[in-house]
XYZ file of C-alpha atoms in Angstrom:
502
model
C 39.512 -8.662 20.284
C 36.011 -7.300 19.713
C 36.155 -7.798 16.052
C 37.144 -11.607 16.459
C 34.466 -12.042 18.998
C 31.537 -10.630 16.781
C 32.326 -13.140 14.046
C 32.690 -16.139 16.294
C 29.063 -15.348 17.738
C 27.952 -15.493 14.040
C 29.229 -19.085 13.771
C 27.303 -19.968 16.632
C 24.168 -18.443 15.143
C 21.374 -21.160 14.166
C 21.842 -21.206 10.656
C 21.760 -24.714 8.788
C 23.735 -22.730 5.825
C 26.652 -21.891 7.885
C 27.492 -25.260 9.305
C 29.908 -26.131 6.327
C 32.597 -25.064 8.051
C 33.200 -27.990 10.309
C 34.035 -30.019 7.195
C 35.356 -27.202 4.680
C 39.317 -27.152 4.499
C 39.162 -23.355 4.128
C 36.996 -20.645 5.737
C 37.234 -19.323 1.965
C 35.777 -22.239 0.615
C 32.932 -22.516 3.181
C 31.944 -18.780 2.151
C 31.996 -19.864 -1.763
C 29.258 -22.303 -0.838
C 27.471 -20.119 1.181
C 24.264 -18.503 -0.583
C 24.346 -14.285 0.362
C 21.643 -13.270 2.591
C 19.919 -10.196 2.728
C 17.926 -8.950 5.727
C 14.926 -7.005 5.137
C 14.050 -4.773 7.690
C 10.774 -3.234 8.451
C 9.587 -1.354 11.869
C 6.426 -1.669 10.859
C 3.455 -4.494 9.793
C 5.069 -6.198 6.753
C 1.697 -7.146 5.392
C 1.136 -3.521 4.901
C 4.689 -2.790 3.451
C 4.163 -4.130 -0.061
C 7.329 -2.371 -1.426
C 9.204 -4.498 1.093
C 7.399 -7.491 0.146
C 8.261 -7.149 -3.567
C 12.124 -6.576 -2.504
C 11.905 -9.853 -0.643
C 10.330 -11.949 -3.473
C 13.242 -10.087 -6.294
C 15.884 -11.078 -3.730
C 14.993 -14.556 -3.233
C 13.326 -15.357 -6.963
C 15.941 -12.769 -9.319
C 19.010 -12.641 -6.823
C 18.995 -16.159 -5.636
C 19.637 -15.029 -2.030
C 18.232 -16.367 1.146
C 15.859 -13.386 2.504
C 15.357 -13.031 6.208
C 12.397 -10.312 6.693
C 12.474 -8.678 10.423
C 9.356 -6.812 10.956
C 6.215 -6.625 12.990
C 3.422 -8.720 12.693
C -0.355 -7.428 11.914
C -1.348 -8.967 8.698
C -0.342 -11.371 6.541
C 2.033 -10.737 3.667
C 1.207 -12.250 0.014
C 0.992 -15.878 -0.161
C 4.134 -15.958 -2.753
C 6.072 -15.215 0.301
C 4.536 -17.243 2.968
C 5.249 -20.220 0.663
C 8.765 -19.244 -0.772
C 11.033 -21.643 1.051
C 14.004 -18.553 0.693
C 12.101 -16.292 2.436
C 11.788 -16.423 6.350
C 9.687 -13.819 8.143
C 10.733 -13.141 11.762
C 8.006 -11.493 13.671
C 8.661 -8.950 16.250
C 6.088 -7.591 18.966
C 4.422 -4.386 18.194
C 5.257 -2.475 21.258
C 2.015 -0.483 22.633
C 2.681 1.686 26.008
C -1.074 3.000 26.332
C -0.934 3.427 30.000
C 2.514 5.613 29.927
C 1.192 7.643 26.822
C -1.665 8.704 29.040
C 0.550 10.298 31.395
C 3.372 11.439 29.333
C 3.470 11.575 25.650
C 7.032 12.383 25.181
C 7.739 9.654 27.808
C 5.840 7.348 26.127
C 7.486 8.031 22.595
C 11.177 7.811 24.086
C 10.296 4.660 26.071
C 9.216 2.940 22.912
C 11.995 4.192 20.743
C 14.171 2.646 23.315
C 12.660 -0.765 23.309
C 12.439 -1.335 19.443
C 16.086 -0.172 19.414
C 16.867 -3.170 21.614
C 14.590 -5.482 19.968
C 15.709 -4.703 16.222
C 19.402 -5.334 17.491
C 18.545 -8.372 19.345
C 16.754 -9.996 16.424
C 19.242 -8.692 13.482
C 22.322 -9.613 15.494
C 21.230 -12.658 17.351
C 17.669 -14.319 16.189
C 19.040 -14.369 12.434
C 21.908 -15.715 10.665
C 24.582 -13.440 9.593
C 23.070 -11.113 6.843
C 25.594 -9.590 3.965
C 23.364 -6.685 3.426
C 20.526 -4.894 5.488
C 17.976 -3.472 3.358
C 15.566 -1.271 5.288
C 12.210 0.908 4.763
C 12.399 4.228 5.707
C 10.143 5.798 7.601
C 10.082 5.167 10.317
C 13.700 6.415 11.116
C 13.590 6.569 14.901
C 15.226 4.059 16.066
C 15.261 2.017 12.957
C 18.473 3.796 11.201
C 20.384 3.577 14.483
C 19.761 0.455 15.088
C 20.389 -1.316 11.701
C 23.707 0.669 11.323
C 24.486 -0.508 14.320
C 23.920 -4.197 13.547
C 25.558 -3.629 9.974
C 28.909 -2.922 12.006
C 28.826 -5.586 14.469
C 28.067 -8.257 11.832
C 30.246 -7.001 9.232
C 27.271 -6.469 6.759
C 26.210 -3.628 4.161
C 23.689 -1.269 4.864
C 20.894 0.161 2.452
C 18.436 2.530 2.666
C 14.882 2.464 0.875
C 13.682 6.192 1.198
C 9.804 6.053 0.623
C 9.469 9.260 2.241
C 10.993 11.267 5.094
C 10.206 10.688 8.433
C 10.150 14.073 9.910
C 7.600 15.578 7.185
C 5.309 12.499 8.556
C 6.047 13.749 11.825
C 5.536 17.215 11.231
C 1.610 16.639 10.165
C 0.907 16.396 13.765
C 3.389 18.596 15.640
C 4.817 21.506 12.922
C 7.764 21.375 11.008
C 9.293 24.155 14.023
C 8.393 21.605 16.908
C 11.773 21.028 18.431
C 10.758 16.976 18.359
C 10.427 17.485 14.673
C 14.029 19.165 14.493
C 15.624 16.518 16.454
C 13.819 13.797 14.382
C 15.368 15.392 11.064
C 18.596 15.500 12.507
C 18.741 11.888 13.392
C 17.331 10.645 10.015
C 19.662 12.954 8.036
C 22.736 11.987 10.267
C 22.075 8.009 10.252
C 20.828 8.002 6.628
C 24.324 9.497 5.398
C 26.035 6.411 7.228
C 24.315 4.086 4.889
C 26.451 2.133 1.930
C 23.966 2.826 -0.370
C 20.506 4.603 -0.902
C 17.454 3.819 -3.235
C 14.549 6.258 -3.612
C 11.014 6.306 -5.427
C 11.521 9.295 -7.562
C 13.432 11.776 -9.316
C 12.271 14.335 -6.978
C 13.403 12.865 -4.074
C 16.508 11.745 -5.488
C 17.236 15.309 -6.332
C 16.678 16.369 -2.726
C 18.482 13.935 -1.143
C 21.873 14.973 -3.217
C 21.224 18.576 -2.685
C 20.494 18.792 0.851
C 21.472 15.596 2.269
C 24.597 14.523 0.397
C 23.004 11.173 -0.400
C 23.418 9.679 -3.815
C 20.405 7.463 -4.342
C 19.219 5.344 -7.288
C 15.555 5.869 -8.194
C 13.883 2.738 -8.419
C 10.083 3.098 -9.218
C 7.120 1.587 -7.758
C 5.850 -0.935 -10.119
C 3.293 -3.815 -9.637
C 4.447 -7.440 -9.496
C 2.563 -9.907 -11.813
C -0.247 -10.758 -9.482
C -1.559 -7.539 -10.478
C -3.745 -7.752 -13.331
C -7.089 -6.917 -14.775
C -9.619 -9.631 -13.329
C -11.190 -12.126 -15.507
C -15.106 -12.574 -15.416
C -14.395 -15.431 -13.502
C -12.331 -14.056 -10.724
C -14.444 -10.780 -10.670
C -17.602 -13.486 -9.944
C -16.101 -15.373 -7.503
C -14.711 -11.987 -5.638
C -18.162 -10.268 -5.770
C -19.633 -13.532 -4.546
C -17.381 -13.807 -1.498
C -17.531 -10.246 -0.607
C -21.513 -10.496 -0.929
C -22.612 -10.304 2.566
C -20.469 -7.167 3.296
C -21.130 -5.370 -0.018
C -25.247 -5.928 0.769
C -24.708 -5.010 4.391
C -25.114 -0.904 4.790
C -22.496 0.910 6.713
C -25.910 3.361 8.303
C -29.293 3.482 7.051
C -30.643 1.495 3.968
C -28.756 2.758 0.759
C -29.052 1.935 -2.974
C -26.868 -1.032 -2.608
C -28.106 -3.228 0.215
C -31.735 -2.176 -0.226
C -32.177 -4.540 -3.430
C -32.630 -7.530 -1.785
C -35.131 -5.866 0.257
C -37.323 -4.439 -2.478
C -37.473 -7.714 -4.192
C -37.710 -10.062 -1.096
C -35.114 -12.128 -2.826
C -33.770 -15.248 -1.658
C -30.147 -15.589 -1.334
C -28.808 -16.926 -4.987
C -25.369 -17.871 -5.340
C -25.153 -17.201 -9.162
C -26.233 -13.338 -8.691
C -24.022 -10.602 -6.950
C -24.642 -7.040 -7.390
C -22.445 -6.607 -10.360
C -22.664 -10.045 -12.327
C -24.892 -13.048 -12.979
C -24.570 -16.360 -14.119
C -27.213 -17.732 -16.573
C -26.646 -21.328 -17.908
C -23.082 -21.656 -16.973
C -22.362 -18.387 -18.517
C -21.220 -15.018 -16.741
C -22.663 -11.852 -17.626
C -22.351 -8.166 -15.885
C -25.740 -6.988 -14.912
C -26.838 -4.158 -16.891
C -28.014 -1.930 -14.093
C -24.990 -2.593 -11.902
C -23.316 0.253 -9.875
C -20.146 1.482 -11.134
C -17.470 0.482 -8.498
C -14.880 2.944 -7.446
C -11.961 1.708 -5.410
C -9.385 3.722 -2.979
C -7.061 1.925 -0.613
C -5.919 4.280 2.625
C -3.768 3.878 5.649
C -6.563 6.608 7.378
C -3.663 8.803 8.055
C -3.350 12.757 7.797
C -1.616 13.082 4.713
C -4.665 11.720 3.067
C -7.696 13.970 3.304
C -10.639 11.568 3.254
C -12.977 14.523 3.402
C -12.575 15.460 0.134
C -13.935 11.887 -1.304
C -17.184 12.385 0.973
C -17.943 15.927 -0.220
C -17.366 14.815 -3.632
C -19.597 11.595 -3.539
C -22.264 14.138 -2.033
C -21.697 16.600 -4.646
C -22.379 13.708 -7.529
C -25.133 12.591 -5.813
C -27.085 15.825 -5.633
C -25.764 17.255 -9.061
C -27.293 14.029 -10.872
C -30.388 14.432 -9.155
C -30.262 18.284 -10.359
C -29.618 17.019 -13.707
C -32.490 14.655 -13.512
C -34.970 17.261 -12.601
C -35.416 15.161 -9.050
C -36.316 17.178 -6.175
C -35.951 16.347 -2.564
C -39.207 14.910 -2.333
C -38.359 12.238 -4.532
C -38.806 8.639 -2.576
C -35.726 6.769 -2.283
C -37.803 3.430 -2.332
C -39.241 4.082 -5.196
C -35.968 5.203 -7.322
C -34.259 2.024 -5.925
C -37.351 -0.180 -7.664
C -36.905 1.779 -10.595
C -33.224 1.125 -10.614
C -33.586 -2.741 -10.090
C -36.626 -2.954 -12.472
C -34.422 -1.845 -15.278
C -34.907 1.696 -15.572
C -31.989 3.500 -17.386
C -30.532 6.591 -15.828
C -27.933 8.508 -17.432
C -25.800 8.404 -14.568
C -25.252 5.094 -12.547
C -25.263 4.633 -8.708
C -21.801 4.662 -7.184
C -20.380 1.710 -4.524
C -17.139 2.932 -3.432
C -15.097 0.357 -1.713
C -12.588 1.800 0.665
C -9.728 -0.823 2.049
C -7.087 -0.234 4.807
C -6.408 0.067 8.326
C -5.712 2.920 10.297
C -6.073 5.513 13.126
C -8.877 7.779 11.612
C -10.897 4.823 10.299
C -13.855 5.012 12.774
C -14.094 8.902 12.707
C -14.848 8.857 8.651
C -16.924 6.050 9.061
C -18.879 8.036 11.654
C -19.319 10.804 8.775
C -20.218 8.169 6.010
C -23.171 6.853 8.138
C -24.194 10.597 8.659
C -24.566 11.099 5.241
C -27.976 10.978 3.159
C -27.328 9.599 -0.198
C -29.527 8.350 -2.844
C -27.164 7.149 -5.639
C -24.017 6.487 -3.913
C -22.989 3.857 -0.947
C -20.042 3.465 0.910
C -18.313 0.070 2.171
C -14.969 -0.100 4.136
C -13.129 -2.980 4.299
C -9.659 -4.967 4.773
C -8.961 -7.642 2.124
C -6.739 -10.290 1.922
C -3.224 -9.858 -0.048
C -4.860 -12.291 -2.391
C -8.296 -10.707 -2.711
C -6.757 -6.908 -2.979
C -5.506 -7.086 -6.555
C -8.828 -8.584 -7.685
C -10.738 -6.066 -6.249
C -8.725 -3.309 -8.092
C -8.871 -5.668 -11.155
C -12.688 -5.532 -11.201
C -12.966 -2.073 -10.269
C -13.859 0.715 -12.824
C -12.110 3.776 -11.532
C -9.525 4.030 -8.587
C -9.312 7.137 -6.297
C -6.304 8.280 -4.684
C -5.958 10.748 -1.768
C -2.570 10.704 -1.311
C -0.546 14.077 -1.042
C 2.739 13.073 0.730
C 4.068 14.777 3.519
C 7.308 15.897 1.852
C 5.485 16.376 -1.738
C 8.321 13.914 -3.045
C 7.020 10.499 -3.065
C 4.353 8.488 -5.188
C 1.399 6.648 -4.006
C 1.956 2.665 -4.148
C -2.013 2.152 -4.367
C -1.836 4.048 -7.655
C 1.161 1.489 -9.272
C -1.201 -1.418 -8.179
C -4.094 0.247 -9.730
C -2.321 0.761 -12.929
C -1.075 -2.882 -12.588
C -4.670 -4.140 -13.031
C -5.522 -1.700 -15.847
C -7.541 0.592 -13.251
C -7.328 4.405 -14.374
C -7.214 6.894 -11.391
C -8.411 10.228 -10.197
C -5.537 11.179 -8.127
C -5.036 14.334 -5.771
C -2.488 16.666 -7.256
C 1.058 17.359 -5.333
C 4.323 18.130 -6.450
C 5.716 15.225 -8.074
C 2.448 13.380 -9.000
C 3.030 13.616 -12.676
C 5.940 11.391 -12.260
C 3.427 8.779 -12.280
C -0.136 10.141 -13.470
C -0.104 11.330 -17.058
C -3.187 13.618 -17.389
C -6.074 12.622 -19.963
C -3.939 9.525 -20.777
C -3.995 7.049 -17.600
C -5.656 9.118 -15.195
C -6.832 12.557 -13.879
C -6.006 15.001 -11.297
C -7.824 17.252 -8.806
C -7.399 19.423 -5.807
C -11.008 19.957 -4.430
C -13.892 17.892 -3.886
C -15.503 20.078 -6.447
C -13.042 19.121 -9.168
C -13.255 15.168 -8.164
C -17.269 15.532 -8.578
C -17.032 17.164 -11.993
C -14.700 14.390 -12.944
C -17.056 11.613 -11.514
C -19.929 13.193 -13.539
C -17.807 13.522 -16.847
C -16.375 10.029 -16.603
C -19.570 8.068 -15.613
C -22.090 9.887 -17.854
C -23.531 6.852 -19.944
C -21.884 4.139 -17.906
C -21.591 1.234 -18.674
C -21.809 1.279 -22.598
C -21.223 4.687 -23.463
C -18.442 6.318 -21.033
C -15.952 7.095 -23.749
C -13.737 9.143 -21.539
C -13.710 6.319 -18.742
C -12.943 3.726 -21.291
C -9.929 6.087 -22.750
C -8.415 6.230 -19.442
C -8.529 2.592 -19.013
C -6.639 1.939 -22.496
C -3.890 4.513 -20.926
C -3.932 2.439 -17.558
C -3.657 -0.722 -19.632
C -0.522 0.784 -21.897
C 0.724 1.705 -18.116
C 0.395 -1.668 -17.122
C 2.366 -3.356 -19.789
C 5.236 -0.625 -20.714
C 6.996 -1.586 -17.484
C 6.637 -4.546 -14.522
C 8.764 -4.104 -11.141
C 10.953 -7.564 -12.136
C 12.466 -5.580 -14.963
C 12.770 -2.267 -12.669
C 14.192 -4.143 -9.934
C 16.749 -6.160 -11.952
C 17.639 -2.871 -13.945
C 18.130 -0.468 -11.046
C 18.035 -2.082 -7.432
C 20.031 -5.327 -8.401
C 23.231 -3.650 -9.254
C 23.524 -1.961 -6.033
C 22.519 -4.931 -3.843
C 25.395 -7.008 -5.907
C 28.019 -4.554 -5.002
C 27.099 -4.111 -1.398
C 27.021 -7.814 -0.855
C 30.091 -7.816 -2.906
């Protein structure tokens, strides 16, 4: 009786695709005409979940499915999702229990999980048309995996987990692996993860861990950049730097080597000139005294030690001064005037643009404001999903501080950087060499001193004579052209999803 009543509920759900049964001679004929549907589930901000956005696009464009995204709001996903007629975004409210967490953190966590569980089940069972497949991002595991498993049973759908990392290892960063809450989380994640009908994961190392210690057979689908990640043209670069002009020229604290340019020359705002580019007689050029642009994207979480980058930037600043025989009495304003007037130096100014949102952002912004730097400047910002690829495609070097709580996942940001032909300096951990090939498309570091050494080596002679940087850029371009998300997805994910949706 229960099975019959659940199916009956599905017929009452508001889906124009499911109304053919009224005039159809048989349920079988109706099913044959109905396009298959996949529900993509993200208990988080879909705008900050690029891999699940790419899954959604592939499901719609390559598999020809209707796609229902059930996720929290916060940041807009890429325009290609928002405009795709086969992709339907169902936004859940973000649960915040600030008042209760001040009284009891544990109570707040339990109550939040319970509310999220009910919300997920409500959306998956009543708010969206019946899916053939539920594809869920993990982590977070609690309560997501249990809610999706229940919904898959009630609606007769298959349940596939895309393992990005392990939730219990992320929780262990703040509580320690031996904490009882972490142990309970581990049991929950393993128990419900094993109940899935299929699994996808991001590295061979994770595939091995899931097989050996979890009893889960997973298909490896490496992250690959979609087509909108590519090297930016001069027109795109100039347009981006013009749009970001006010942000780039506004120091985070005291005046620095970037924002002071306009003050030094008392310039009137010029739409044809940016910090990096100029337009002369309708032609675009790089400015010869431009700074080198270094980009890092971060979620500002404990698995990325941002202090390493700050220390490396400070070391670069001090080492360049020492190499050029400058002392602490050197007047900063005069140095910036010399740079502005075209004086050539063996090492360039560095502008670090750090993108992303997260809990530790303000802490590190306060630290940045306290740094006294002559040749280095920092900017933090959040870019639209359309401008972020352009920034990567316009930069000279990418930096990844991701070290992985489990040591088994790979940083998506590096994949995106390679898609834009951007070489990378990446923090070293156990499986990073599945992605970063040393001295081919990037370099690895373990300490701030090592990163500073790499910055000195790569940017010596910038922009014309930095041969090591140019060689890595060629390797990053080769990486970008060797494989694309659509190809990898069709080879590895589509067969699993077709089998599940049967």
